[in-house]
Each structure stands twice: as C-alpha cells, then as structure tokens.
mmCIF file of C-alpha atoms and ligand atoms in Angstrom:
data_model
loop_
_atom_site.group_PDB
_atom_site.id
_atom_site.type_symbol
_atom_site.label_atom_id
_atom_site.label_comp_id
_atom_site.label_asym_id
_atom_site.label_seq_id
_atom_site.Cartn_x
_atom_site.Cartn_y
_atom_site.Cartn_z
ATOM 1 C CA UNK X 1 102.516 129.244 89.309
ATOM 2 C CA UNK X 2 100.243 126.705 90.237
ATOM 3 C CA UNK X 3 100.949 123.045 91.726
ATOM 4 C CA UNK X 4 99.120 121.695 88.615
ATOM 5 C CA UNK X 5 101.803 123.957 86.512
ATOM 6 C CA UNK X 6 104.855 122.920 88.793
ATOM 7 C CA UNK X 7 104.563 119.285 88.698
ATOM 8 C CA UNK X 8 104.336 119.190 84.577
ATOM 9 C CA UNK X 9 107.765 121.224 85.079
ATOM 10 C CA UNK X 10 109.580 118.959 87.282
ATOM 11 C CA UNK X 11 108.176 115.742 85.791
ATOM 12 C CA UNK X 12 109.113 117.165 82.629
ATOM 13 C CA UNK X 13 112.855 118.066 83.940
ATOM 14 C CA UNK X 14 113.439 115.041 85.740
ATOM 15 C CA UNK X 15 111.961 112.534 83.670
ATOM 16 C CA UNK X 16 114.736 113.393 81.206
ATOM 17 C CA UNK X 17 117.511 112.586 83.455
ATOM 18 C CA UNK X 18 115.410 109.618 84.942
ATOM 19 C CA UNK X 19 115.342 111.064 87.964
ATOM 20 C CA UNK X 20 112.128 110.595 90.091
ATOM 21 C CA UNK X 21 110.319 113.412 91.793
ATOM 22 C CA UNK X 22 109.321 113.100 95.365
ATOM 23 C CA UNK X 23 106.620 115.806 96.216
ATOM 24 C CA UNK X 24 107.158 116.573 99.789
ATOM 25 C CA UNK X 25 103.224 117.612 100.741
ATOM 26 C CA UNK X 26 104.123 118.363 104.749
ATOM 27 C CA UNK X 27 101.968 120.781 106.264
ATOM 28 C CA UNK X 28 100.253 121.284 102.862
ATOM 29 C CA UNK X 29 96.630 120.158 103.165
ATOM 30 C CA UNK X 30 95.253 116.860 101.372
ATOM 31 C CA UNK X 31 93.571 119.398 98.681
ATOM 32 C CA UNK X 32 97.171 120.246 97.596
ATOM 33 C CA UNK X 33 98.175 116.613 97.298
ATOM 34 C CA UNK X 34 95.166 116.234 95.425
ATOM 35 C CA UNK X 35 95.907 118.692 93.387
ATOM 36 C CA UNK X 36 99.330 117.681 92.500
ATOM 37 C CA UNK X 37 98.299 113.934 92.087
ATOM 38 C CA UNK X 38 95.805 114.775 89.267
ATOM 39 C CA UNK X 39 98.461 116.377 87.523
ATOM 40 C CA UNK X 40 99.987 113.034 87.549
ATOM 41 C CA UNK X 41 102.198 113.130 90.518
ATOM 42 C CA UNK X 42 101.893 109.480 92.048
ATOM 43 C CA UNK X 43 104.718 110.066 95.252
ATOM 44 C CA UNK X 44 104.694 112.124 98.195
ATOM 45 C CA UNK X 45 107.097 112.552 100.866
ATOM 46 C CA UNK X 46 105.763 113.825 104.638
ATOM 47 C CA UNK X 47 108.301 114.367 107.522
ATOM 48 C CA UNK X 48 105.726 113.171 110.670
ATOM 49 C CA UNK X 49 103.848 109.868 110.977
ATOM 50 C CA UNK X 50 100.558 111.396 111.965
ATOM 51 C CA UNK X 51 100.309 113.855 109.372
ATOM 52 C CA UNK X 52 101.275 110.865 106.630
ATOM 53 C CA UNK X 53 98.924 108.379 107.950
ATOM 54 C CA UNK X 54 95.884 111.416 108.190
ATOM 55 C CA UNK X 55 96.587 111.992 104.147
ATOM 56 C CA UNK X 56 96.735 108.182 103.326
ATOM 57 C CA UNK X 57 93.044 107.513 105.012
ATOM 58 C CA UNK X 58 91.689 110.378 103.044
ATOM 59 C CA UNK X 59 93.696 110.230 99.570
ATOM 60 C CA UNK X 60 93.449 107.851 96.497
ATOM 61 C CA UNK X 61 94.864 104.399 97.566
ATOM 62 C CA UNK X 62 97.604 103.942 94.408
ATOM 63 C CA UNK X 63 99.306 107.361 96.022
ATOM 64 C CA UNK X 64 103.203 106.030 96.754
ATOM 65 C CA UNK X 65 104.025 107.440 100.554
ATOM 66 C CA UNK X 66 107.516 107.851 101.307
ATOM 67 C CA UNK X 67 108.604 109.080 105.052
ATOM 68 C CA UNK X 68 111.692 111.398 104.783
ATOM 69 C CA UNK X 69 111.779 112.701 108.197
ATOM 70 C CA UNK X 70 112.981 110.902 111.274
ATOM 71 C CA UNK X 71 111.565 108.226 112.384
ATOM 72 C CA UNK X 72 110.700 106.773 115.982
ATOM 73 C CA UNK X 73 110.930 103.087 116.813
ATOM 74 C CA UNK X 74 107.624 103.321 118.419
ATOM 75 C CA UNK X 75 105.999 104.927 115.439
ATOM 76 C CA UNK X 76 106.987 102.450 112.710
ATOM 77 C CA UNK X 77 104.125 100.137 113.294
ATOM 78 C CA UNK X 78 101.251 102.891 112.428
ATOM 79 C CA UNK X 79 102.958 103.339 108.480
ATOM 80 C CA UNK X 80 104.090 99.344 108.181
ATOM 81 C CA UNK X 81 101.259 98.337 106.505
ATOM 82 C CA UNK X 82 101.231 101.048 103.501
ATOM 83 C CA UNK X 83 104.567 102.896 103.126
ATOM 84 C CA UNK X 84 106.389 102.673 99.969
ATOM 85 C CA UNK X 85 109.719 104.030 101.040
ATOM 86 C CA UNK X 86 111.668 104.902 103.847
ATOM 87 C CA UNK X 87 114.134 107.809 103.742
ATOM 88 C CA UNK X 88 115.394 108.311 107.217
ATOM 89 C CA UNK X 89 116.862 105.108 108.345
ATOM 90 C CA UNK X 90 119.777 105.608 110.487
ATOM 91 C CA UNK X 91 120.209 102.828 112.919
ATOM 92 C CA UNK X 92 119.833 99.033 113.668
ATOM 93 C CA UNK X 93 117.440 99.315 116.627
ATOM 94 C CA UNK X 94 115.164 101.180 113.727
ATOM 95 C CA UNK X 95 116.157 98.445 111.256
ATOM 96 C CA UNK X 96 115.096 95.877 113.548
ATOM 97 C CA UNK X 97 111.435 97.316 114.312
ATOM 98 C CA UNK X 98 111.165 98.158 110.795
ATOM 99 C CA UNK X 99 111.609 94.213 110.253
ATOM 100 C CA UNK X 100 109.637 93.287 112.478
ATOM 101 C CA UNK X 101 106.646 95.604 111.472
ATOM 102 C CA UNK X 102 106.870 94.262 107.800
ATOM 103 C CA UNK X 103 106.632 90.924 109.298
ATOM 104 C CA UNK X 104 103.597 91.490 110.988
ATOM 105 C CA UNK X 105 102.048 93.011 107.919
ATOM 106 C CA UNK X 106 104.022 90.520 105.715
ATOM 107 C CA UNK X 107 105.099 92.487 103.638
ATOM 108 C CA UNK X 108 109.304 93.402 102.380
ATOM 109 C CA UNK X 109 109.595 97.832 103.418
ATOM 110 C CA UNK X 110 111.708 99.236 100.998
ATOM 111 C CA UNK X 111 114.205 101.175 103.410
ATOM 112 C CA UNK X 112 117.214 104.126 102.454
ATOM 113 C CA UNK X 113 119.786 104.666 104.586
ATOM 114 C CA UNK X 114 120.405 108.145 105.760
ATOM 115 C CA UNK X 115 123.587 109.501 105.585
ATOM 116 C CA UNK X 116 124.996 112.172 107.305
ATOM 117 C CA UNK X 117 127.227 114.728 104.901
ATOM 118 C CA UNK X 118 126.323 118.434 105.983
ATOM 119 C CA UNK X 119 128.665 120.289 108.009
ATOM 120 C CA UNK X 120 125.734 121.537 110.472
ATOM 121 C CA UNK X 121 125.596 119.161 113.787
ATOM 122 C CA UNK X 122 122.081 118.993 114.239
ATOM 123 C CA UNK X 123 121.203 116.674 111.067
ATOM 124 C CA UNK X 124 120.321 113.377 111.816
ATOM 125 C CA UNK X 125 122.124 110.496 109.815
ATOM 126 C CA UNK X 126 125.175 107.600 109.881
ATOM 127 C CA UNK X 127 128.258 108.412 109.389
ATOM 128 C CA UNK X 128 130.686 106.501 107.009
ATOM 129 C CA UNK X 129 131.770 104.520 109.793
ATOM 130 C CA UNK X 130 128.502 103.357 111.194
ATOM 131 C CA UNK X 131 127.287 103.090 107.729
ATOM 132 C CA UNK X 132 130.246 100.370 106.858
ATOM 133 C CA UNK X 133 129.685 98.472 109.690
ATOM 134 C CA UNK X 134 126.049 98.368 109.773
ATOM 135 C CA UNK X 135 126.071 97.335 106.033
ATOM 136 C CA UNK X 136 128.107 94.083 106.630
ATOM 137 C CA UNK X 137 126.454 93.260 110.123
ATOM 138 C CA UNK X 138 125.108 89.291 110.376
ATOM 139 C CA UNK X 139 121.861 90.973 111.998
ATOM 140 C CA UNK X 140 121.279 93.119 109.064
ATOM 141 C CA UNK X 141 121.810 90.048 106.718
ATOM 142 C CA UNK X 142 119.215 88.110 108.925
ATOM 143 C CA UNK X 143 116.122 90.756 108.477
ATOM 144 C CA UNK X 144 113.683 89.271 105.796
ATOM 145 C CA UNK X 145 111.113 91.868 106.017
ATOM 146 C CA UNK X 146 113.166 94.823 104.795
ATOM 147 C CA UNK X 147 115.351 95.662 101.847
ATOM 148 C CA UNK X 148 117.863 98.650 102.029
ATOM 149 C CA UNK X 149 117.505 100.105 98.112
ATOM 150 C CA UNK X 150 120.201 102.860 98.437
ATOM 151 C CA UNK X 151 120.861 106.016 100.366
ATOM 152 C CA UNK X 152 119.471 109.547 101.570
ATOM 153 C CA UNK X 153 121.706 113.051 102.009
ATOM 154 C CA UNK X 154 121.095 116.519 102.640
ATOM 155 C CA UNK X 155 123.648 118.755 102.052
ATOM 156 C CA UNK X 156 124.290 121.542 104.534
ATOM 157 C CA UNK X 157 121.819 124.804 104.444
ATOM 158 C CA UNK X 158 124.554 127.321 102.751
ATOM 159 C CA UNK X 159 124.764 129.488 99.942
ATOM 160 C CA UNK X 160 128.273 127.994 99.297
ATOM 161 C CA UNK X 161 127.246 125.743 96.282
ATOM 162 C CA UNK X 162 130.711 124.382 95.834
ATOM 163 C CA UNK X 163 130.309 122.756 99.185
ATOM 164 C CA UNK X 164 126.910 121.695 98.429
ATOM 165 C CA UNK X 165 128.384 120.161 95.450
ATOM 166 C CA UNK X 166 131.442 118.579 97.622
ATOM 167 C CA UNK X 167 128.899 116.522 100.159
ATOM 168 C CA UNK X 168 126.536 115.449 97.387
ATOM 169 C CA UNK X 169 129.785 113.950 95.432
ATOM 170 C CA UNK X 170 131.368 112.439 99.192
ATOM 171 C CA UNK X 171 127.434 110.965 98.898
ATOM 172 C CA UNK X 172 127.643 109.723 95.645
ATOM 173 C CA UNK X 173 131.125 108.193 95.912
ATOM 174 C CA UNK X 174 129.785 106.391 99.303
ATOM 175 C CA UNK X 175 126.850 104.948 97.335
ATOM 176 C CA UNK X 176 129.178 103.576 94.278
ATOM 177 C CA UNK X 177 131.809 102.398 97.060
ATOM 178 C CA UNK X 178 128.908 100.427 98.420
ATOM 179 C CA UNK X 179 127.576 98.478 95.392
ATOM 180 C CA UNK X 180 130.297 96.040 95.945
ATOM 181 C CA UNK X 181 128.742 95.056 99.306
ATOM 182 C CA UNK X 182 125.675 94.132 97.742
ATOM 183 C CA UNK X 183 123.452 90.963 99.630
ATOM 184 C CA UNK X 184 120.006 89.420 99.396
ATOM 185 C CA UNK X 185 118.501 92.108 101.222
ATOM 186 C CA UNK X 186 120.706 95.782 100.679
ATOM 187 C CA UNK X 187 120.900 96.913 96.645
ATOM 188 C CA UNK X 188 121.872 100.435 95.821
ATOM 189 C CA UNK X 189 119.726 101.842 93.209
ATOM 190 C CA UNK X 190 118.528 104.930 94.523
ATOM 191 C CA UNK X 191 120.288 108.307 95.410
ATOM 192 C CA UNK X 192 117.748 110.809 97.569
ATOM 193 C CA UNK X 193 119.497 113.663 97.788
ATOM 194 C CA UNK X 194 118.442 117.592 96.651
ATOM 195 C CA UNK X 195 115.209 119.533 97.670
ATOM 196 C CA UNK X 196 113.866 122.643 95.898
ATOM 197 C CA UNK X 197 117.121 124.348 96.598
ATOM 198 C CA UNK X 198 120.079 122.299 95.379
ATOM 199 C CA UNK X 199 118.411 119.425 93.495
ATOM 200 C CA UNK X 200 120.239 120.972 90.381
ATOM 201 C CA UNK X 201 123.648 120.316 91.792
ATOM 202 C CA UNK X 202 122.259 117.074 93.178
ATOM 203 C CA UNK X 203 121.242 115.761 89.745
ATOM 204 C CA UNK X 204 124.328 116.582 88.396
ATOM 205 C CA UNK X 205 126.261 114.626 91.198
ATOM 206 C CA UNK X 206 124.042 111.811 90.197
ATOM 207 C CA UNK X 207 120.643 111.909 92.526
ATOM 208 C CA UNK X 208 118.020 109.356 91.346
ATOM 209 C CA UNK X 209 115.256 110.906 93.245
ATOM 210 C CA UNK X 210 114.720 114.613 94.686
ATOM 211 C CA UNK X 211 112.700 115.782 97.484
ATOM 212 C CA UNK X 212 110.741 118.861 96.301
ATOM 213 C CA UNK X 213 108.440 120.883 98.378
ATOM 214 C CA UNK X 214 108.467 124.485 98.652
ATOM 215 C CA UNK X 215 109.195 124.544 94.407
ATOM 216 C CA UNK X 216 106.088 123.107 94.167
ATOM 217 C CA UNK X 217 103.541 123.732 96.600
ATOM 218 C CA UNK X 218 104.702 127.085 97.903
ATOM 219 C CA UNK X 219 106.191 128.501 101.434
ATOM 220 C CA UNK X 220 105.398 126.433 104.474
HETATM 221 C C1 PLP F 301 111.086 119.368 103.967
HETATM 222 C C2 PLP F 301 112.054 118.412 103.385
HETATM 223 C C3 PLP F 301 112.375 118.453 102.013
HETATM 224 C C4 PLP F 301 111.814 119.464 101.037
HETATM 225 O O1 PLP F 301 112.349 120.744 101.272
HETATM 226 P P1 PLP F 301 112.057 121.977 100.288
HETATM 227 O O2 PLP F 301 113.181 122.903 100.563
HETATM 228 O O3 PLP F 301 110.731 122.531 100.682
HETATM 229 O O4 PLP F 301 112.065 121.459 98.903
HETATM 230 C C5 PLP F 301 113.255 117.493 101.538
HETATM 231 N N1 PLP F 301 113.805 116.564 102.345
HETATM 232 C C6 PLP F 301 113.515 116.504 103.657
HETATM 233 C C7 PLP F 301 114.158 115.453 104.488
HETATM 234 C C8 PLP F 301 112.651 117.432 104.229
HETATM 235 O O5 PLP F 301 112.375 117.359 105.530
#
C-alpha cells in the first residue's frame, strides 16, 4: 500500500468517529511527509527536536507539528515558535520553560499531559498522583503562555489486548475525572492514546487523536 493509499484509509476511519489522525513521520524522510500531506494529511508527530525542526524548514508552512516524544527543558526553545501540540509533558520544571518559551514568542503552546499507564518501567509519564497535584498547583494556574488541552497514554507493548484495553480505560476514566478541575488555562478535550497497533482498542475506549506511524509509512 502506498502512504497516499494509507492516509485516505485512516482519514476515512477516523473521521467517522471524529477522531484525528496524527501521522508520526520520525525517521521517515521529508519526501514521505510530503507525500502523505498531499493526500491531505495536515499533522505530523516526530519524537526528536532536531529531526522536527529539519522537516518544518523544508515542508509547507500550514503543516500542524506535534512533538510526542520526550522532551528536554533545554530543547523547548528551538520548537516554541511553531509547534502546534505538545504530547509529552510530564513535569512542572518542563511546564515552566514551556511558558516561558511561548512568552518569548508570544504566543499560548497547546500542551498534553503525559500519563503514565503501561505496566513496563521504562515509559516516561505522571502518575495519578503527580498528575492531581500538578493539575491544582497555584504555579500551574499562574502560566499564561500555555494551555494543557487534555492527556497522552501508551499502553504497555503486549499482545494481551485485554490489558491494553484496561490502561486505555484507567486513561480515559483519569481524563473524565479531570474535567471537573477545569481553569483558565487546563481544558480536557483531547485523548492521545493508540499507535498503529492498538488504536482500535483505543478508539473504542474513547481516544480523540491516534498516533500512527508504521500503518502508514512502513517499518522504521
Ligand atoms: C513512534 C511513536 C508512535 C507511533 O508508533 P507506531 O507503532 O509506528 O504507530 C506513537 N506514539 C509515540 C509516542 C511514538 O514515539
């Protein structure tokens, strides 16, 4: 199948279910993006700053970024002035750099919170705990230049797909628990969670966006 091919599929999957389709490009050259944005594809997602900011210089401007993999403190200031959306953010110390960048470029970055739900130890994320507190923190309240829009998952890598299913509904449940805590600057509207493997079970647990790679652009 080609990207062209794949992107009609998904768009034409998910745009049933109003469910938006993040086309995760990493390591895929900026032909492929190309490729898959004159299909009509408009978002990408990359995992590394450099590799992002290379494919913005060289691609069509109106191309939404969004950075899904973790982010640095030190790196925020080289995506501030054109990223769309922020998967990975899992700490204050980001949150507060992340302000500060958006500031500078005076702009509001949309932000997601990253929560952690697999059973593997290695994935990054907040736990409930963190997540609670750092939700209702003064500090948070006080940061003009961001605005948390919901929350990102990934499940753990097993063929199990009741579990899958169990930490994409724990996800969901956290996300509906937290519309209550609403303020000026955190809304919950979007759900990341579900790449090219489980996004089935993640739309069904109520995702509003899935991260697709290898479905559509082929084996890294
Ligand atoms: C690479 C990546 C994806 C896409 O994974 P595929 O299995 O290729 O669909 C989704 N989310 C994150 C955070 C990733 O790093």
């Amino acid at each position: 199948m080609s990207i062209k091919n794949n992107i009609a599929i998904f768009q034409q999957e998910l745009g049933a279910k109003n469910c938006k389709l993040i086309a995760v490009s990493k390591t895929h050259p900026s032909e492929s993006v190309k490729e898959a944005y004159d299909a009509g594809q408009m978002i990408f997602g990359e995992n590394k700053v450099q590799e992002m900011t290379s494919k913005y210089e060289v691609l069509p401007k109106d191309i939404q970024w969004h950075l899904i993999g973790h982010l640095q403190t030190n790196k925020v200031k080289y995506i501030a002035p054109f990223v769309s959306l922020i998967h990975s953010v899992d700490s204050l110390k980001l949150l507060e750099e992340i302000n500060k960048q958006g500031e500078k470029n005076d702009r509001i970055i949309p932000c997601l919170l990253q929560i952690f739900i697999a059973q593997e130890e290695t994935k990054f994320g907040l736990d409930e705990v963190e997540l609670f507190l750092l939700i209702q923190s003064d500090i948070l309240k006080s940061y003009s230049h961001i605005r948390i829009e919901g929350l990102m998952g990934m499940a753990s890598l097993t063929g199990d797909e009741n579990q899958i299913r169990k930490e994409f509904r724990n996800l969901r449940r956290i996300f509906d628990e937290l519309k209550t805590k609403e303020s000026s600057n955190v809304q919950m509207k979007e759900l990341s969670m579900g790449m090219s493997s489980d996004y089935k079970i993640a739309m069904e647990e109520g995702s509003t966006m899935v991260r697709i790679g290898t479905a559509i652009f082929g084996k890294r």
